[in-house]
Amino acid sequence: MDYWKIYDVCLDNTWLKSAVFKYGGHSLFFPMFLQLANLHFFHGSQQFLFFAGLTLLLISVSLLLIPVWRDQTASLTAKIVSTLIVIVGSFWMGRAAITTSGGFNCENSSVMVGATLAFLLLPKMCDDSSRLLSTALILLCAGFVVSFSMAIGLAIWPTLLVLAWCLRLPRHLMVMLAVAGLAAAIIFVLLPPSPPYDLSPLQGIHWRGPSAVYTTIVWLCRLIGSPVSYTVFAWWPDKSFHHLIESSGLALWSGAGGLVLAATAALPQLSQHKIRKSTLQFTGLALVIF
């Protein structure tokens, strides 16, 4: 139903206005041009979006595998296992609802392509070279592509700042990342919502104190643990499936366990200088933080 509303807006507005609007709180600026091209040149056929999304997904997987196989410190077994994790995580059937939805896959894969490119470029900024300026510009462009492909893409900026601190990048480069992240956040807030909703940029943002933080953490844990609960309860009769999913604490507690496990693995790496030497460890840490 979301895409029918998006198409309605796109057919009534110019390309630029359609791309600038926020849809359901998400800025889809960059993937929106694929949606618009699909509407105007391919008669709304979903095949174009499917193959575009699949292409972006394959690019993101390829970019993730570059640091895996370039790592000189990792064993062959570690590289094979890492490759398996990347491929299964990108193409497993739990992701089928995203992979088969062309527009949704374009949005998610645009985020991953930009984020992975940024993770590849950030360690190169440790070296004082003539290419530092061009590397920084490409990294910033990748960050803005991530930020304006889906709302979750704004998480790229705090992620890059944490990684920059781990790499002990110069202070002026960290300031550059902070300013770029602040600029992206300001632009995001100021973007108008899609019609027919006539909301001010800050309307709909509610500060509810500790209860909002608690709810956010609970939903994050349930999101992380949902693959486990869906896998377990998929074998149950259909009548009780949805009730079990909603009432069971399996998703919550397995997600909380996964979050603790990820934090346990990631936090010790933040203060270790050897992360510069291992591109595999750096990429894994970047994905966990992101």
PDB file of C-alpha atoms in Angstrom:
ATOM      1  CA  MET A   1       0.000   0.000   0.000  1.00  0.00           C
ATOM      2  CA  ASP A   2       2.914   2.366   0.675  1.00  0.00           C
ATOM      3  CA  TYR A   3       4.069   2.257  -2.927  1.00  0.00           C
ATOM      4  CA  TRP A   4       0.617   3.059  -4.301  1.00  0.00           C
ATOM      5  CA  LYS A   5       0.726   6.269  -2.261  1.00  0.00           C
ATOM      6  CA  ILE A   6       4.247   6.994  -3.482  1.00  0.00           C
ATOM      7  CA  TYR A   7       3.230   6.456  -7.111  1.00  0.00           C
ATOM      8  CA  ASP A   8       0.275   8.789  -6.648  1.00  0.00           C
ATOM      9  CA  VAL A   9       2.626  11.527  -5.427  1.00  0.00           C
ATOM     10  CA  CYS A  10       5.140  10.871  -8.216  1.00  0.00           C
ATOM     11  CA  LEU A  11       2.527  11.143 -10.956  1.00  0.00           C
ATOM     12  CA  ASP A  12       1.271  14.481  -9.624  1.00  0.00           C
ATOM     13  CA  ASN A  13       4.648  16.177  -9.080  1.00  0.00           C
ATOM     14  CA  THR A  14       7.923  16.817 -10.859  1.00  0.00           C
ATOM     15  CA  TRP A  15      10.827  14.407 -10.518  1.00  0.00           C
ATOM     16  CA  LEU A  16      12.728  16.665  -8.146  1.00  0.00           C
ATOM     17  CA  LYS A  17       9.742  17.405  -5.890  1.00  0.00           C
ATOM     18  CA  SER A  18       8.832  13.721  -5.744  1.00  0.00           C
ATOM     19  CA  ALA A  19      12.384  12.825  -4.707  1.00  0.00           C
ATOM     20  CA  VAL A  20      12.625  15.568  -2.074  1.00  0.00           C
ATOM     21  CA  PHE A  21       9.493  14.508  -0.169  1.00  0.00           C
ATOM     22  CA  LYS A  22       9.716  12.283   2.913  1.00  0.00           C
ATOM     23  CA  TYR A  23       7.544   9.156   2.755  1.00  0.00           C
ATOM     24  CA  GLY A  24       6.501   7.698   6.086  1.00  0.00           C
ATOM     25  CA  GLY A  25       9.357   9.510   7.791  1.00  0.00           C
ATOM     26  CA  HIS A  26      11.943   8.227   5.285  1.00  0.00           C
ATOM     27  CA  SER A  27      13.891  10.296   2.793  1.00  0.00           C
ATOM     28  CA  LEU A  28      14.110   8.141  -0.355  1.00  0.00           C
ATOM     29  CA  PHE A  29      15.847  10.771  -2.474  1.00  0.00           C
ATOM     30  CA  PHE A  30      18.353   8.577  -4.337  1.00  0.00           C
ATOM     31  CA  PRO A  31      16.340   5.343  -4.828  1.00  0.00           C
ATOM     32  CA  MET A  32      13.328   7.485  -5.738  1.00  0.00           C
ATOM     33  CA  PHE A  33      14.937   8.277  -9.103  1.00  0.00           C
ATOM     34  CA  LEU A  34      14.808   4.556  -9.900  1.00  0.00           C
ATOM     35  CA  GLN A  35      11.115   4.552  -8.989  1.00  0.00           C
ATOM     36  CA  LEU A  36      10.512   7.578 -11.212  1.00  0.00           C
ATOM     37  CA  ALA A  37      12.421   6.056 -14.126  1.00  0.00           C
ATOM     38  CA  ASN A  38      10.354   2.903 -13.706  1.00  0.00           C
ATOM     39  CA  LEU A  39       7.091   4.870 -13.831  1.00  0.00           C
ATOM     40  CA  HIS A  40       7.958   7.093 -16.775  1.00  0.00           C
ATOM     41  CA  PHE A  41      10.037   4.791 -18.986  1.00  0.00           C
ATOM     42  CA  PHE A  42       8.990   1.241 -18.065  1.00  0.00           C
ATOM     43  CA  HIS A  43       5.237   1.759 -17.499  1.00  0.00           C
ATOM     44  CA  GLY A  44       5.488   0.854 -13.822  1.00  0.00           C
ATOM     45  CA  SER A  45       6.848  -2.622 -14.541  1.00  0.00           C
ATOM     46  CA  GLN A  46       8.313  -4.155 -11.420  1.00  0.00           C
ATOM     47  CA  GLN A  47      10.904  -6.080 -13.426  1.00  0.00           C
ATOM     48  CA  PHE A  48      13.086  -2.997 -13.814  1.00  0.00           C
ATOM     49  CA  LEU A  49      13.017  -2.308 -10.066  1.00  0.00           C
ATOM     50  CA  PHE A  50      13.642  -5.967  -9.256  1.00  0.00           C
ATOM     51  CA  PHE A  51      16.766  -6.155 -11.411  1.00  0.00           C
ATOM     52  CA  ALA A  52      17.958  -2.725 -10.266  1.00  0.00           C
ATOM     53  CA  GLY A  53      17.588  -3.785  -6.629  1.00  0.00           C
ATOM     54  CA  LEU A  54      19.256  -7.125  -7.317  1.00  0.00           C
ATOM     55  CA  THR A  55      22.158  -5.359  -9.038  1.00  0.00           C
ATOM     56  CA  LEU A  56      22.640  -3.041  -6.061  1.00  0.00           C
ATOM     57  CA  LEU A  57      22.473  -6.036  -3.716  1.00  0.00           C
ATOM     58  CA  LEU A  58      25.153  -7.871  -5.709  1.00  0.00           C
ATOM     59  CA  ILE A  59      27.330  -4.745  -5.665  1.00  0.00           C
ATOM     60  CA  SER A  60      26.996  -4.466  -1.880  1.00  0.00           C
ATOM     61  CA  VAL A  61      27.932  -8.140  -1.452  1.00  0.00           C
ATOM     62  CA  SER A  62      30.945  -7.695  -3.747  1.00  0.00           C
ATOM     63  CA  LEU A  63      32.102  -4.644  -1.800  1.00  0.00           C
ATOM     64  CA  LEU A  64      31.770  -6.542   1.478  1.00  0.00           C
ATOM     65  CA  LEU A  65      33.878  -9.405   0.140  1.00  0.00           C
ATOM     66  CA  ILE A  66      36.757  -7.129  -0.913  1.00  0.00           C
ATOM     67  CA  PRO A  67      38.099  -6.540   2.634  1.00  0.00           C
ATOM     68  CA  VAL A  68      37.466 -10.190   3.493  1.00  0.00           C
ATOM     69  CA  TRP A  69      39.800 -11.549   0.826  1.00  0.00           C
ATOM     70  CA  ARG A  70      42.329  -8.708   1.011  1.00  0.00           C
ATOM     71  CA  ASP A  71      43.020  -9.346   4.688  1.00  0.00           C
ATOM     72  CA  GLN A  72      46.533 -10.739   5.014  1.00  0.00           C
ATOM     73  CA  THR A  73      46.120 -11.558   8.712  1.00  0.00           C
ATOM     74  CA  ALA A  74      43.064 -13.833   8.408  1.00  0.00           C
ATOM     75  CA  SER A  75      43.262 -17.559   7.745  1.00  0.00           C
ATOM     76  CA  LEU A  76      41.627 -19.191   4.733  1.00  0.00           C
ATOM     77  CA  THR A  77      38.998 -20.746   7.008  1.00  0.00           C
ATOM     78  CA  ALA A  78      38.081 -17.337   8.449  1.00  0.00           C
ATOM     79  CA  LYS A  79      37.743 -15.907   4.945  1.00  0.00           C
ATOM     80  CA  ILE A  80      35.509 -18.762   3.775  1.00  0.00           C
ATOM     81  CA  VAL A  81      33.295 -18.519   6.868  1.00  0.00           C
ATOM     82  CA  SER A  82      33.050 -14.737   6.475  1.00  0.00           C
ATOM     83  CA  THR A  83      32.098 -15.140   2.809  1.00  0.00           C
ATOM     84  CA  LEU A  84      29.412 -17.647   3.774  1.00  0.00           C
ATOM     85  CA  ILE A  85      27.999 -15.252   6.389  1.00  0.00           C
ATOM     86  CA  VAL A  86      27.883 -12.352   3.909  1.00  0.00           C
ATOM     87  CA  ILE A  87      26.176 -14.404   1.185  1.00  0.00           C
ATOM     88  CA  VAL A  88      23.676 -16.125   3.493  1.00  0.00           C
ATOM     89  CA  GLY A  89      22.892 -12.863   5.284  1.00  0.00           C
ATOM     90  CA  SER A  90      22.220 -11.139   1.968  1.00  0.00           C
ATOM     91  CA  PHE A  91      20.201 -13.827   0.199  1.00  0.00           C
ATOM     92  CA  TRP A  92      18.540 -15.978   2.894  1.00  0.00           C
ATOM     93  CA  MET A  93      14.775 -16.526   2.648  1.00  0.00           C
ATOM     94  CA  GLY A  94      14.084 -14.425   5.736  1.00  0.00           C
ATOM     95  CA  ARG A  95      15.000 -11.466   3.543  1.00  0.00           C
ATOM     96  CA  ALA A  96      12.747 -12.579   0.680  1.00  0.00           C
ATOM     97  CA  ALA A  97      10.135  -9.894   1.417  1.00  0.00           C
ATOM     98  CA  ILE A  98      12.830  -7.281   0.736  1.00  0.00           C
ATOM     99  CA  THR A  99      14.624  -9.029  -2.129  1.00  0.00           C
ATOM    100  CA  THR A 100      11.458  -9.677  -4.146  1.00  0.00           C
ATOM    101  CA  SER A 101      10.100  -6.160  -3.622  1.00  0.00           C
ATOM    102  CA  GLY A 102      12.000  -4.143  -6.198  1.00  0.00           C
ATOM    103  CA  GLY A 103      11.493  -0.716  -4.656  1.00  0.00           C
ATOM    104  CA  PHE A 104      12.208  -1.876  -1.114  1.00  0.00           C
ATOM    105  CA  ASN A 105      15.318  -3.733  -2.251  1.00  0.00           C
ATOM    106  CA  CYS A 106      16.569  -0.629  -4.081  1.00  0.00           C
ATOM    107  CA  GLU A 107      16.243   1.393  -0.882  1.00  0.00           C
ATOM    108  CA  ASN A 108      17.921  -1.142   1.408  1.00  0.00           C
ATOM    109  CA  SER A 109      20.653  -2.041  -1.058  1.00  0.00           C
ATOM    110  CA  SER A 110      21.417   1.640  -1.728  1.00  0.00           C
ATOM    111  CA  VAL A 111      22.025   2.008   2.000  1.00  0.00           C
ATOM    112  CA  MET A 112      24.342  -0.999   2.064  1.00  0.00           C
ATOM    113  CA  VAL A 113      26.281   0.010  -1.066  1.00  0.00           C
ATOM    114  CA  GLY A 114      26.951   3.490   0.304  1.00  0.00           C
ATOM    115  CA  ALA A 115      27.767   2.233   3.801  1.00  0.00           C
ATOM    116  CA  THR A 116      30.129  -0.469   2.558  1.00  0.00           C
ATOM    117  CA  LEU A 117      31.903   1.997   0.274  1.00  0.00           C
ATOM    118  CA  ALA A 118      32.342   4.373   3.220  1.00  0.00           C
ATOM    119  CA  PHE A 119      33.745   1.551   5.364  1.00  0.00           C
ATOM    120  CA  LEU A 120      36.236   0.691   2.608  1.00  0.00           C
ATOM    121  CA  LEU A 121      37.418   4.278   2.214  1.00  0.00           C
ATOM    122  CA  LEU A 122      37.673   5.328   5.861  1.00  0.00           C
ATOM    123  CA  PRO A 123      40.909   3.383   6.655  1.00  0.00           C
ATOM    124  CA  LYS A 124      42.556   4.945   3.585  1.00  0.00           C
ATOM    125  CA  MET A 125      42.251   8.337   5.277  1.00  0.00           C
ATOM    126  CA  CYS A 126      44.894   7.244   7.782  1.00  0.00           C
ATOM    127  CA  ASP A 127      47.526   7.769   5.107  1.00  0.00           C
ATOM    128  CA  ASP A 128      48.750  11.255   4.276  1.00  0.00           C
ATOM    129  CA  SER A 129      48.639  11.153   0.497  1.00  0.00           C
ATOM    130  CA  SER A 130      47.683  13.299  -2.462  1.00  0.00           C
ATOM    131  CA  ARG A 131      44.445  11.310  -2.765  1.00  0.00           C
ATOM    132  CA  LEU A 132      43.212  12.239   0.695  1.00  0.00           C
ATOM    133  CA  LEU A 133      40.918  14.995  -0.591  1.00  0.00           C
ATOM    134  CA  SER A 134      39.326  12.843  -3.289  1.00  0.00           C
ATOM    135  CA  THR A 135      38.910   9.964  -0.826  1.00  0.00           C
ATOM    136  CA  ALA A 136      37.231  12.272   1.688  1.00  0.00           C
ATOM    137  CA  LEU A 137      34.864  13.655  -0.972  1.00  0.00           C
ATOM    138  CA  ILE A 138      33.837  10.184  -2.140  1.00  0.00           C
ATOM    139  CA  LEU A 139      33.336   9.086   1.473  1.00  0.00           C
ATOM    140  CA  LEU A 140      31.115  12.099   2.202  1.00  0.00           C
ATOM    141  CA  CYS A 141      29.101  11.463  -0.967  1.00  0.00           C
ATOM    142  CA  ALA A 142      28.632   7.836   0.087  1.00  0.00           C
ATOM    143  CA  GLY A 143      27.482   9.000   3.521  1.00  0.00           C
ATOM    144  CA  PHE A 144      24.874  11.315   2.009  1.00  0.00           C
ATOM    145  CA  VAL A 145      23.644   8.565  -0.329  1.00  0.00           C
ATOM    146  CA  VAL A 146      23.136   6.329   2.714  1.00  0.00           C
ATOM    147  CA  SER A 147      21.433   9.117   4.693  1.00  0.00           C
ATOM    148  CA  PHE A 148      18.927   9.889   1.950  1.00  0.00           C
ATOM    149  CA  SER A 149      18.118   6.360   0.819  1.00  0.00           C
ATOM    150  CA  MET A 150      16.300   5.428   4.054  1.00  0.00           C
ATOM    151  CA  ALA A 151      15.975   7.111   7.432  1.00  0.00           C
ATOM    152  CA  ILE A 152      18.052   4.389   9.098  1.00  0.00           C
ATOM    153  CA  GLY A 153      20.929   5.530   6.903  1.00  0.00           C
ATOM    154  CA  LEU A 154      21.526   8.489   9.208  1.00  0.00           C
ATOM    155  CA  ALA A 155      23.215   5.993  11.533  1.00  0.00           C
ATOM    156  CA  ILE A 156      26.182   6.052   9.145  1.00  0.00           C
ATOM    157  CA  TRP A 157      27.540   9.275  10.677  1.00  0.00           C
ATOM    158  CA  PRO A 158      27.885   8.161  14.325  1.00  0.00           C
ATOM    159  CA  THR A 159      29.227   4.861  12.991  1.00  0.00           C
ATOM    160  CA  LEU A 160      31.913   6.645  10.967  1.00  0.00           C
ATOM    161  CA  LEU A 161      32.810   8.813  13.950  1.00  0.00           C
ATOM    162  CA  VAL A 162      33.288   5.783  16.205  1.00  0.00           C
ATOM    163  CA  LEU A 163      35.344   4.027  13.538  1.00  0.00           C
ATOM    164  CA  ALA A 164      37.413   7.174  12.956  1.00  0.00           C
ATOM    165  CA  TRP A 165      38.183   7.260  16.677  1.00  0.00           C
ATOM    166  CA  CYS A 166      39.179   3.584  16.580  1.00  0.00           C
ATOM    167  CA  LEU A 167      41.534   4.314  13.677  1.00  0.00           C
ATOM    168  CA  ARG A 168      42.912   7.367  15.510  1.00  0.00           C
ATOM    169  CA  LEU A 169      42.230   9.625  12.529  1.00  0.00           C
ATOM    170  CA  PRO A 170      43.354  13.270  12.773  1.00  0.00           C
ATOM    171  CA  ARG A 171      41.018  15.565  14.645  1.00  0.00           C
ATOM    172  CA  HIS A 172      40.195  17.724  11.621  1.00  0.00           C
ATOM    173  CA  LEU A 173      38.900  14.659   9.741  1.00  0.00           C
ATOM    174  CA  MET A 174      36.660  13.721  12.666  1.00  0.00           C
ATOM    175  CA  VAL A 175      35.351  17.294  12.762  1.00  0.00           C
ATOM    176  CA  MET A 176      34.620  17.015   9.045  1.00  0.00           C
ATOM    177  CA  LEU A 177      32.573  13.845   9.626  1.00  0.00           C
ATOM    178  CA  ALA A 178      30.710  15.442  12.538  1.00  0.00           C
ATOM    179  CA  VAL A 179      29.845  18.549  10.501  1.00  0.00           C
ATOM    180  CA  ALA A 180      28.694  16.425   7.561  1.00  0.00           C
ATOM    181  CA  GLY A 181      26.523  14.305   9.858  1.00  0.00           C
ATOM    182  CA  LEU A 182      24.996  17.396  11.447  1.00  0.00           C
ATOM    183  CA  ALA A 183      24.297  18.865   8.000  1.00  0.00           C
ATOM    184  CA  ALA A 184      22.629  15.622   6.881  1.00  0.00           C
ATOM    185  CA  ALA A 185      20.444  15.581  10.011  1.00  0.00           C
ATOM    186  CA  ILE A 186      19.383  19.223   9.530  1.00  0.00           C
ATOM    187  CA  ILE A 187      18.538  18.657   5.860  1.00  0.00           C
ATOM    188  CA  PHE A 188      16.577  15.527   6.765  1.00  0.00           C
ATOM    189  CA  VAL A 189      14.489  17.364   9.369  1.00  0.00           C
ATOM    190  CA  LEU A 190      13.753  20.231   6.979  1.00  0.00           C
ATOM    191  CA  LEU A 191      12.598  18.034   4.091  1.00  0.00           C
ATOM    192  CA  PRO A 192       8.814  18.309   3.566  1.00  0.00           C
ATOM    193  CA  PRO A 193       6.541  15.299   4.084  1.00  0.00           C
ATOM    194  CA  SER A 194       4.729  13.932   1.075  1.00  0.00           C
ATOM    195  CA  PRO A 195       1.191  15.206   0.395  1.00  0.00           C
ATOM    196  CA  PRO A 196      -1.593  15.049   1.430  1.00  0.00           C
ATOM    197  CA  TYR A 197       0.048  15.348   4.844  1.00  0.00           C
ATOM    198  CA  ASP A 198       0.651  18.990   5.696  1.00  0.00           C
ATOM    199  CA  LEU A 199       3.033  18.698   8.632  1.00  0.00           C
ATOM    200  CA  SER A 200       5.702  21.077   9.815  1.00  0.00           C
ATOM    201  CA  PRO A 201       9.245  19.624   9.698  1.00  0.00           C
ATOM    202  CA  LEU A 202       9.374  19.087  13.462  1.00  0.00           C
ATOM    203  CA  GLN A 203       5.783  17.932  13.915  1.00  0.00           C
ATOM    204  CA  GLY A 204       5.452  14.307  14.891  1.00  0.00           C
ATOM    205  CA  ILE A 205       8.663  14.292  16.924  1.00  0.00           C
ATOM    206  CA  HIS A 206       7.642  13.516  20.485  1.00  0.00           C
ATOM    207  CA  TRP A 207       9.998  13.451  23.430  1.00  0.00           C
ATOM    208  CA  ARG A 208       8.587  10.983  25.941  1.00  0.00           C
ATOM    209  CA  GLY A 209      11.593  10.574  28.179  1.00  0.00           C
ATOM    210  CA  PRO A 210      12.727   7.237  29.602  1.00  0.00           C
ATOM    211  CA  SER A 211       9.629   5.368  28.400  1.00  0.00           C
ATOM    212  CA  ALA A 212      10.522   6.108  24.773  1.00  0.00           C
ATOM    213  CA  VAL A 213      14.084   4.897  25.330  1.00  0.00           C
ATOM    214  CA  TYR A 214      12.833   1.692  26.983  1.00  0.00           C
ATOM    215  CA  THR A 215      10.361   1.038  24.151  1.00  0.00           C
ATOM    216  CA  THR A 216      13.067   1.629  21.546  1.00  0.00           C
ATOM    217  CA  ILE A 217      15.423  -0.845  23.228  1.00  0.00           C
ATOM    218  CA  VAL A 218      12.660  -3.464  23.507  1.00  0.00           C
ATOM    219  CA  TRP A 219      11.775  -3.124  19.832  1.00  0.00           C
ATOM    220  CA  LEU A 220      15.451  -3.276  18.863  1.00  0.00           C
ATOM    221  CA  CYS A 221      15.870  -6.528  20.787  1.00  0.00           C
ATOM    222  CA  ARG A 222      12.721  -7.984  19.227  1.00  0.00           C
ATOM    223  CA  LEU A 223      13.929  -6.963  15.778  1.00  0.00           C
ATOM    224  CA  ILE A 224      17.287  -8.674  16.302  1.00  0.00           C
ATOM    225  CA  GLY A 225      15.651 -11.798  17.725  1.00  0.00           C
ATOM    226  CA  SER A 226      12.782 -12.030  15.238  1.00  0.00           C
ATOM    227  CA  PRO A 227      14.604 -14.421  12.843  1.00  0.00           C
ATOM    228  CA  VAL A 228      15.049 -16.868  15.725  1.00  0.00           C
ATOM    229  CA  SER A 229      11.415 -16.703  16.839  1.00  0.00           C
ATOM    230  CA  TYR A 230      10.060 -16.959  13.296  1.00  0.00           C
ATOM    231  CA  THR A 231      12.266 -19.968  12.608  1.00  0.00           C
ATOM    232  CA  VAL A 232      11.083 -21.740  15.776  1.00  0.00           C
ATOM    233  CA  PHE A 233       7.391 -20.938  15.452  1.00  0.00           C
ATOM    234  CA  ALA A 234       7.175 -21.542  11.699  1.00  0.00           C
ATOM    235  CA  TRP A 235       6.708 -25.236  12.525  1.00  0.00           C
ATOM    236  CA  TRP A 236       3.619 -24.549  14.644  1.00  0.00           C
ATOM    237  CA  PRO A 237       0.009 -24.676  13.341  1.00  0.00           C
ATOM    238  CA  ASP A 238      -1.060 -21.564  11.463  1.00  0.00           C
ATOM    239  CA  LYS A 239      -3.847 -20.664  13.903  1.00  0.00           C
ATOM    240  CA  SER A 240      -1.500 -20.171  16.818  1.00  0.00           C
ATOM    241  CA  PHE A 241       1.444 -18.775  14.859  1.00  0.00           C
ATOM    242  CA  HIS A 242       0.691 -15.053  15.112  1.00  0.00           C
ATOM    243  CA  HIS A 243      -0.427 -15.312  18.738  1.00  0.00           C
ATOM    244  CA  LEU A 244       2.802 -17.062  19.672  1.00  0.00           C
ATOM    245  CA  ILE A 245       4.919 -14.492  17.873  1.00  0.00           C
ATOM    246  CA  GLU A 246       3.210 -11.607  19.672  1.00  0.00           C
ATOM    247  CA  SER A 247       3.070 -13.139  23.150  1.00  0.00           C
ATOM    248  CA  SER A 248       6.340 -15.052  23.321  1.00  0.00           C
ATOM    249  CA  GLY A 249       9.407 -13.468  24.848  1.00  0.00           C
ATOM    250  CA  LEU A 250      11.673 -15.569  22.627  1.00  0.00           C
ATOM    251  CA  ALA A 251      12.283 -12.738  20.151  1.00  0.00           C
ATOM    252  CA  LEU A 252      12.942 -10.255  22.952  1.00  0.00           C
ATOM    253  CA  TRP A 253      15.352 -12.397  24.939  1.00  0.00           C
ATOM    254  CA  SER A 254      17.180 -13.921  21.983  1.00  0.00           C
ATOM    255  CA  GLY A 255      17.563 -10.412  20.559  1.00  0.00           C
ATOM    256  CA  ALA A 256      18.855  -9.126  23.891  1.00  0.00           C
ATOM    257  CA  GLY A 257      21.327 -12.010  23.988  1.00  0.00           C
ATOM    258  CA  GLY A 258      22.448 -11.206  20.447  1.00  0.00           C
ATOM    259  CA  LEU A 259      22.867  -7.543  21.351  1.00  0.00           C
ATOM    260  CA  VAL A 260      24.970  -8.411  24.403  1.00  0.00           C
ATOM    261  CA  LEU A 261      27.045 -10.851  22.347  1.00  0.00           C
ATOM    262  CA  ALA A 262      27.648  -8.223  19.646  1.00  0.00           C
ATOM    263  CA  ALA A 263      28.633  -5.635  22.260  1.00  0.00           C
ATOM    264  CA  THR A 264      30.951  -8.131  23.948  1.00  0.00           C
ATOM    265  CA  ALA A 265      32.676  -8.815  20.639  1.00  0.00           C
ATOM    266  CA  ALA A 266      32.807  -5.193  19.473  1.00  0.00           C
ATOM    267  CA  LEU A 267      33.737  -3.196  22.569  1.00  0.00           C
ATOM    268  CA  PRO A 268      37.186  -4.757  23.141  1.00  0.00           C
ATOM    269  CA  GLN A 269      38.079  -3.949  19.535  1.00  0.00           C
ATOM    270  CA  LEU A 270      37.465  -0.223  19.957  1.00  0.00           C
ATOM    271  CA  SER A 271      40.685   0.383  21.856  1.00  0.00           C
ATOM    272  CA  GLN A 272      42.949  -1.999  19.944  1.00  0.00           C
ATOM    273  CA  HIS A 273      45.344  -0.625  17.359  1.00  0.00           C
ATOM    274  CA  LYS A 274      45.517  -3.937  15.475  1.00  0.00           C
ATOM    275  CA  ILE A 275      42.153  -3.202  13.896  1.00  0.00           C
ATOM    276  CA  ARG A 276      44.048  -1.110  11.352  1.00  0.00           C
ATOM    277  CA  LYS A 277      45.893  -4.207  10.161  1.00  0.00           C
ATOM    278  CA  SER A 278      42.867  -6.483   9.780  1.00  0.00           C
ATOM    279  CA  THR A 279      40.387  -5.316   7.148  1.00  0.00           C
ATOM    280  CA  LEU A 280      38.158  -8.261   8.043  1.00  0.00           C
ATOM    281  CA  GLN A 281      37.927  -7.238  11.705  1.00  0.00           C
ATOM    282  CA  PHE A 282      37.403  -3.600  10.777  1.00  0.00           C
ATOM    283  CA  THR A 283      34.540  -4.392   8.386  1.00  0.00           C
ATOM    284  CA  GLY A 284      32.901  -6.708  10.909  1.00  0.00           C
ATOM    285  CA  LEU A 285      33.143  -4.048  13.606  1.00  0.00           C
ATOM    286  CA  ALA A 286      31.718  -1.442  11.220  1.00  0.00           C
ATOM    287  CA  LEU A 287      28.698  -3.619  10.395  1.00  0.00           C
ATOM    288  CA  VAL A 288      28.026  -4.400  14.063  1.00  0.00           C
ATOM    289  CA  ILE A 289      28.121  -0.701  15.024  1.00  0.00           C
ATOM    290  CA  PHE A 290      26.016   0.328  12.023  1.00  0.00           C
TER     291      PHE A 290
END
